[in-house]
PDB file of C-alpha atoms in Angstrom:
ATOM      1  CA  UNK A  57       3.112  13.661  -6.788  1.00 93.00           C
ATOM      2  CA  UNK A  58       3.459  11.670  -3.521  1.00 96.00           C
ATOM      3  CA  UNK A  59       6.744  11.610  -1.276  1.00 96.00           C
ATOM      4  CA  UNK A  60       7.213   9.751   2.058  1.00 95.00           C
ATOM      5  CA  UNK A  61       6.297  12.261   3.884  1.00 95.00           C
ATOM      6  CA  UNK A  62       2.278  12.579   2.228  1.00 96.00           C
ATOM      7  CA  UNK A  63       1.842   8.978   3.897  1.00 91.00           C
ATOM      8  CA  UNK A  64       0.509   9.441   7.182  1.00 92.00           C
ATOM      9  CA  UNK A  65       0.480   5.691   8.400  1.00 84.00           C
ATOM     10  CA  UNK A  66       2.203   5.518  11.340  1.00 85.00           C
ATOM     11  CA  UNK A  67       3.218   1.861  11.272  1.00 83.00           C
ATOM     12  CA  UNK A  68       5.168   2.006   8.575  1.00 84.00           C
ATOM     13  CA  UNK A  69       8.840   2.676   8.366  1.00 88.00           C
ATOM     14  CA  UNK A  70      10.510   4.843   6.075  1.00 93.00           C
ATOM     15  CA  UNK A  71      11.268   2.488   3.587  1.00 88.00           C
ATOM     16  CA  UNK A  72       7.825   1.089   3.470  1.00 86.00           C
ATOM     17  CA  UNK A  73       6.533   4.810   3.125  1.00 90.00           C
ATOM     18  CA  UNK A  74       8.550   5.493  -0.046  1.00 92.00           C
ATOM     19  CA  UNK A  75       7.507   2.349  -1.573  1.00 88.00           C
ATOM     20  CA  UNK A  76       4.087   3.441  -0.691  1.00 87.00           C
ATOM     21  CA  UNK A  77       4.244   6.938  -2.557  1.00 93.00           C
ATOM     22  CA  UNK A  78       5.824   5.714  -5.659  1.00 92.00           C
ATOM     23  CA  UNK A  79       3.222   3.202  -5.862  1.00 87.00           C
ATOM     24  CA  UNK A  80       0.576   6.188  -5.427  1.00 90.00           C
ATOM     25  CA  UNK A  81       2.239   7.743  -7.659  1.00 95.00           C
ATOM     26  CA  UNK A  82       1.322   4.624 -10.327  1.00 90.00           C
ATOM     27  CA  UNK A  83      -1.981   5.051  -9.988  1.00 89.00           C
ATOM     28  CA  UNK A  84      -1.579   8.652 -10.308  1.00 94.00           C
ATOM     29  CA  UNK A  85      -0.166   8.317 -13.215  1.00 96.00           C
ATOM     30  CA  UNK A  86      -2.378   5.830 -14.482  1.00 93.00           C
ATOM     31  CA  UNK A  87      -5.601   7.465 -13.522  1.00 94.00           C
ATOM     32  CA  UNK A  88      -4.146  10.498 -15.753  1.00 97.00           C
ATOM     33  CA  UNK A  89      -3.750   7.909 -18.767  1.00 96.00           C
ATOM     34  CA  UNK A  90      -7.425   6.887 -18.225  1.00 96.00           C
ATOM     35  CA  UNK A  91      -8.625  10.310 -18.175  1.00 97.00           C
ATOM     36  CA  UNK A  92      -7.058  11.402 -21.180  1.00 98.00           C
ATOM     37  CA  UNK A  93      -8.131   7.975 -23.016  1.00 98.00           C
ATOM     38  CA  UNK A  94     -11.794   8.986 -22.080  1.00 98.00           C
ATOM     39  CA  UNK A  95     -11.764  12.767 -23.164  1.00 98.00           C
ATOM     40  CA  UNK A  96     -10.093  11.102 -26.220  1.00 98.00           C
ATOM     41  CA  UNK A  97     -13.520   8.849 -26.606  1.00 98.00           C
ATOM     42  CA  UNK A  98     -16.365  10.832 -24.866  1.00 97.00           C
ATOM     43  CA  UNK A  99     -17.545  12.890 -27.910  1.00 97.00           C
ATOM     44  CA  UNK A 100     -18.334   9.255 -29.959  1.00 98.00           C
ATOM     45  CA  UNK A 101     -20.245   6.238 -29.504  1.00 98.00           C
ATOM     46  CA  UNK A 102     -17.952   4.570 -27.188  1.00 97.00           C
ATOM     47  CA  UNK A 103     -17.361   2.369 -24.493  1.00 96.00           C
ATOM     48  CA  UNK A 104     -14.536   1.440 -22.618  1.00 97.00           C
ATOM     49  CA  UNK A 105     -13.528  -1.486 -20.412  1.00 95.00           C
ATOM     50  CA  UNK A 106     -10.859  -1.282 -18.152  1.00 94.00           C
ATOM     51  CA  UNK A 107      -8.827  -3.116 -15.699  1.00 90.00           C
ATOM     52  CA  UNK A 108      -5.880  -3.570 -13.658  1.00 83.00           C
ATOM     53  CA  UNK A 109      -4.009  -6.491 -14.523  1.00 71.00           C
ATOM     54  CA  UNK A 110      -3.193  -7.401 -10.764  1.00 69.00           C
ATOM     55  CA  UNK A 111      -3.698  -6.089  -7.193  1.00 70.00           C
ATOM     56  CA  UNK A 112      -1.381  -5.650  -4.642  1.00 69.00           C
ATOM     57  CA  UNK A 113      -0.650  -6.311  -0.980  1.00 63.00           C
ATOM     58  CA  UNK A 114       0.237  -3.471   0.685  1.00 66.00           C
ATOM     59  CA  UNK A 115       0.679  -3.816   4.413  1.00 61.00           C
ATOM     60  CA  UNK A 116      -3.176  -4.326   4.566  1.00 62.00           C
ATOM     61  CA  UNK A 117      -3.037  -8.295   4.535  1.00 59.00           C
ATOM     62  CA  UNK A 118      -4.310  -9.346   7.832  1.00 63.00           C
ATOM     63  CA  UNK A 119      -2.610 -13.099   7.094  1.00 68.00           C
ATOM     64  CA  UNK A 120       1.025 -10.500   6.756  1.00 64.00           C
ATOM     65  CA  UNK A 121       0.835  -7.189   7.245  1.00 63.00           C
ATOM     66  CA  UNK A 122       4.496  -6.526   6.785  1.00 64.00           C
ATOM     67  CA  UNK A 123       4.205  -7.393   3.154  1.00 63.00           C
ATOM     68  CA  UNK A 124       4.546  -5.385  -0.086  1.00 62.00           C
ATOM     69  CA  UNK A 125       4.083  -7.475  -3.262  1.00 61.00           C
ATOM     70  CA  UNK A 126       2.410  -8.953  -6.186  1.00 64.00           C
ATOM     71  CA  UNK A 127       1.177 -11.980  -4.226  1.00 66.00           C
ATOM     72  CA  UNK A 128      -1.722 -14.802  -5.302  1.00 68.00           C
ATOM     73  CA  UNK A 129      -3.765 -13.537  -1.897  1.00 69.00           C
ATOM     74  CA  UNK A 130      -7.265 -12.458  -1.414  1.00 69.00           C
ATOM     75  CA  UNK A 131      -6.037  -9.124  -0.722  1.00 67.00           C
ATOM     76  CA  UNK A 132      -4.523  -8.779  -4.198  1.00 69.00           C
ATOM     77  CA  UNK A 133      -7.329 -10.277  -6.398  1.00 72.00           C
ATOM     78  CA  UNK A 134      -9.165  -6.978  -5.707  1.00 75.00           C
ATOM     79  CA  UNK A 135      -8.725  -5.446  -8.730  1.00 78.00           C
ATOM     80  CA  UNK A 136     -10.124  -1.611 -10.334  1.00 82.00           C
ATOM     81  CA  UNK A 137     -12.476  -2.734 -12.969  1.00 89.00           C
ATOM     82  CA  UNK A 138     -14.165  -0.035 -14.718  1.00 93.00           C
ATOM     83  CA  UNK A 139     -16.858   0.401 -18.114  1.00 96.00           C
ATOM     84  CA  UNK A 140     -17.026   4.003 -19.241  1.00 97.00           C
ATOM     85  CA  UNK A 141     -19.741   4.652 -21.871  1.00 97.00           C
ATOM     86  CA  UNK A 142     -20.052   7.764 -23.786  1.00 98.00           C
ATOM     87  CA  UNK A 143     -23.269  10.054 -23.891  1.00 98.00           C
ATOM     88  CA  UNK A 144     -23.518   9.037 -27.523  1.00 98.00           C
ATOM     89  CA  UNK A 145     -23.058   5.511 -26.748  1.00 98.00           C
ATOM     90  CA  UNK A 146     -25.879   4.857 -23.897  1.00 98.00           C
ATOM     91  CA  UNK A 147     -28.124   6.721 -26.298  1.00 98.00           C
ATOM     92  CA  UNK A 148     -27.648   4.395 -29.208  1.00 98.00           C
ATOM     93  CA  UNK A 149     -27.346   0.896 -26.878  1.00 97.00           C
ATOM     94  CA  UNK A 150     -29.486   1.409 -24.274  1.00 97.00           C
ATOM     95  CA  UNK A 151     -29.321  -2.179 -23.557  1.00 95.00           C
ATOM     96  CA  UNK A 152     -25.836  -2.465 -23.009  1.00 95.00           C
ATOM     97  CA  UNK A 153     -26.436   0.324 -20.971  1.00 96.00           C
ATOM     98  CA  UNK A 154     -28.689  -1.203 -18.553  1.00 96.00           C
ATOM     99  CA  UNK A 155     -27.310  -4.693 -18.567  1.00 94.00           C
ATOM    100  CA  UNK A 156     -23.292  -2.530 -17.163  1.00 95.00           C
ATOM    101  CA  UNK A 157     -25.586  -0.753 -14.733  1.00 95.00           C
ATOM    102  CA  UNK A 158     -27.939  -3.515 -13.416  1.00 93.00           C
ATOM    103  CA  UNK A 159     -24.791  -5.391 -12.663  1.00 90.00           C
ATOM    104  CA  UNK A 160     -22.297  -2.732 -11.031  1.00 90.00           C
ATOM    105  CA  UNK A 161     -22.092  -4.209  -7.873  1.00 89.00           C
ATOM    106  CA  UNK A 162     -21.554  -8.279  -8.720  1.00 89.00           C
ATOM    107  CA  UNK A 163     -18.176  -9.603  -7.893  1.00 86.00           C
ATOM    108  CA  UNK A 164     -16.395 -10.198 -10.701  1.00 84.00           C
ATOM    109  CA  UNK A 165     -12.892 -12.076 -11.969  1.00 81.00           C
ATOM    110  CA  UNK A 166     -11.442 -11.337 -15.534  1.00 83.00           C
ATOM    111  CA  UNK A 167     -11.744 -14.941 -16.688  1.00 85.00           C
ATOM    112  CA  UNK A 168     -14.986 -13.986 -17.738  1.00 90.00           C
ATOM    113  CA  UNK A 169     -13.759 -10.832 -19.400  1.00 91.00           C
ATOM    114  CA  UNK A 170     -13.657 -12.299 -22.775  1.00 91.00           C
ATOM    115  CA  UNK A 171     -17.300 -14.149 -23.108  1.00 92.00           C
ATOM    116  CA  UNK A 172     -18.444 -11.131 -21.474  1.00 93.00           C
ATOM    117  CA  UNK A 173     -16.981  -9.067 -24.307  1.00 93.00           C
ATOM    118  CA  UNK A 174     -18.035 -11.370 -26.890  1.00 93.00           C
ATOM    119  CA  UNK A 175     -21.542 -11.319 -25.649  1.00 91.00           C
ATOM    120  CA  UNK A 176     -21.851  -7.353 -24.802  1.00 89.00           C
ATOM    121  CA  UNK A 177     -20.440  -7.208 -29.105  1.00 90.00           C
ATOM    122  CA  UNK A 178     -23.483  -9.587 -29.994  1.00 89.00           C
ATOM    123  CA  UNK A 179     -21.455 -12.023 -30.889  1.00 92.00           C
ATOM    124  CA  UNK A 180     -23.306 -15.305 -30.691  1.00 88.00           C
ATOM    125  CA  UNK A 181     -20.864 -18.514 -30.672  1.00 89.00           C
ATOM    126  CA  UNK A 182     -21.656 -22.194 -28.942  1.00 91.00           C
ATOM    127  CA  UNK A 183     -18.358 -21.343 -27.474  1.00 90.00           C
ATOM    128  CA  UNK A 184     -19.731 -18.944 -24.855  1.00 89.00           C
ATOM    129  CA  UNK A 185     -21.708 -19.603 -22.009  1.00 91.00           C
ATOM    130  CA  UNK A 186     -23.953 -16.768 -20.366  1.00 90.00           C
ATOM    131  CA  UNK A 187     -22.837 -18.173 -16.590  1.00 91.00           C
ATOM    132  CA  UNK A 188     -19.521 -16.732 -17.760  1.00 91.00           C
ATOM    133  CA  UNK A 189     -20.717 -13.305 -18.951  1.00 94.00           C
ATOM    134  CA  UNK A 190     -20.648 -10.902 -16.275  1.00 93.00           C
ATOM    135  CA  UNK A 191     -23.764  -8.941 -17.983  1.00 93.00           C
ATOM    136  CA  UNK A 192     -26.008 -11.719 -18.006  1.00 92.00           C
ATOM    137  CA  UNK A 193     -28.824 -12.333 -15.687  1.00 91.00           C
ATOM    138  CA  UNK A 194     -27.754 -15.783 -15.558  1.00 92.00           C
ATOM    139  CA  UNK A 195     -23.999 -15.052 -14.414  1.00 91.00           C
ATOM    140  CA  UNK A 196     -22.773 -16.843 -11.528  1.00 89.00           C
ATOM    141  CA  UNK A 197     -21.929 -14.436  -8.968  1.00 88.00           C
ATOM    142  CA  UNK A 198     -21.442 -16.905  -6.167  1.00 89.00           C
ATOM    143  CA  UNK A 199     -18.934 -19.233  -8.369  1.00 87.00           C
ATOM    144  CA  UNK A 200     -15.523 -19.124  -6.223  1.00 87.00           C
ATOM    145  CA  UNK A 201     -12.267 -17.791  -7.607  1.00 82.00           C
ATOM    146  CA  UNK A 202      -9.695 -20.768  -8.258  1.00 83.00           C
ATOM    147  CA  UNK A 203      -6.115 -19.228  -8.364  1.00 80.00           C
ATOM    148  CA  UNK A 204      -3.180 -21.174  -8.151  1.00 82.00           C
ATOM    149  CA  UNK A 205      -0.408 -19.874  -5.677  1.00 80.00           C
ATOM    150  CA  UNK A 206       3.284 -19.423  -6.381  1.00 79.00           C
ATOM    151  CA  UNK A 207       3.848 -22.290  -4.256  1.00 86.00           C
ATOM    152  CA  UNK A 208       1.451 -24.652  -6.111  1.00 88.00           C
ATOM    153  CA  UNK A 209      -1.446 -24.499  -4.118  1.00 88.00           C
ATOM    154  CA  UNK A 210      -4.920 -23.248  -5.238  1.00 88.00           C
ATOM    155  CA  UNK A 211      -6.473 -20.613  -2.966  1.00 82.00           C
ATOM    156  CA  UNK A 212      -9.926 -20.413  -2.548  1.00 86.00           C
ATOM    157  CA  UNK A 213     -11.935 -16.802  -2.722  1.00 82.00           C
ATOM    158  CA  UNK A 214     -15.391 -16.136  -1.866  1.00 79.00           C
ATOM    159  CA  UNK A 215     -16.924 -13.523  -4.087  1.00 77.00           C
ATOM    160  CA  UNK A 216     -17.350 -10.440  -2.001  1.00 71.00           C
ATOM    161  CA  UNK A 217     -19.912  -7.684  -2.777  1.00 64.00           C
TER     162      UNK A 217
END
């Protein structure tokens, strides 16, 4: 685990160290979940999609670097996204295989997540739209991100690759 002292920033005070190694220690935590979720999965045909349900600003916003917090910024809409697929799995869809892997690198937001889940299931419906599903060749990777800020204003963000 991660104490104040592992955090070798030197512009941060004590305080904002500690905060710092208990949220590494989240993640920690979190990536142990993951990991024991895949070796759960790995020996059947499986895939998994996962996500973090919000990022965070953590003295790395250039518009406030003395900030700490679950904040509607571009900073924090970088979220982990990850699709794990078992050996079993990619040898029985090779297709879904290759459409997660052609795509790895396009920016992505999770209002797509769920036509993108419907569609990777092969679930057809007039309620889905292929712009909207991350694995298509047709998604939009240059549509901008919409969110609406705490104080009622919508910020704006670029896709980034």
């Amino acid at each position: 685990s991660f104490s104040s002292e592992d955090i070798k920033e030197d512009n941060l005070d004590i305080y904002e160290k500690e905060l710092t190694a208990q949220y590494m220690n989240s993640v920690l935590f979190n990536d142990y979940v993951i990991k024991e979720i895949i070796d759960k999965y790995s020996t059947s045909s499986s895939i998994i999609v996962y996500f973090s349900d919000h990022g965070l600003r953590r003295y790395d916003d250039p518009d406030d670097t003395n900030m700490f917090s679950h904040a509607p910024t571009e900073v924090s809409t970088r979220i982990p996204f990850m699709v794990y697929m078992s050996e079993q799995f990619v040898r029985e869809n090779p297709d879904i295989s290759e459409a997660v892997k052609r795509t790895i690198h396009n920016p992505i937001m999770t209002d797509v997540l769920c036509n993108s889940l419907v569609s990777l299931m092969g679930i057809e419906s007039n309620l889905t739209d292929s712009k909207f599903d991350m694995w298509s060749n047709r998604y939009d990777i240059t549509r901008p991100r919409k969110l609406k800020k705490w104080d009622g204003g919508i910020l704006i963000v670029s896709p980034k690759r």
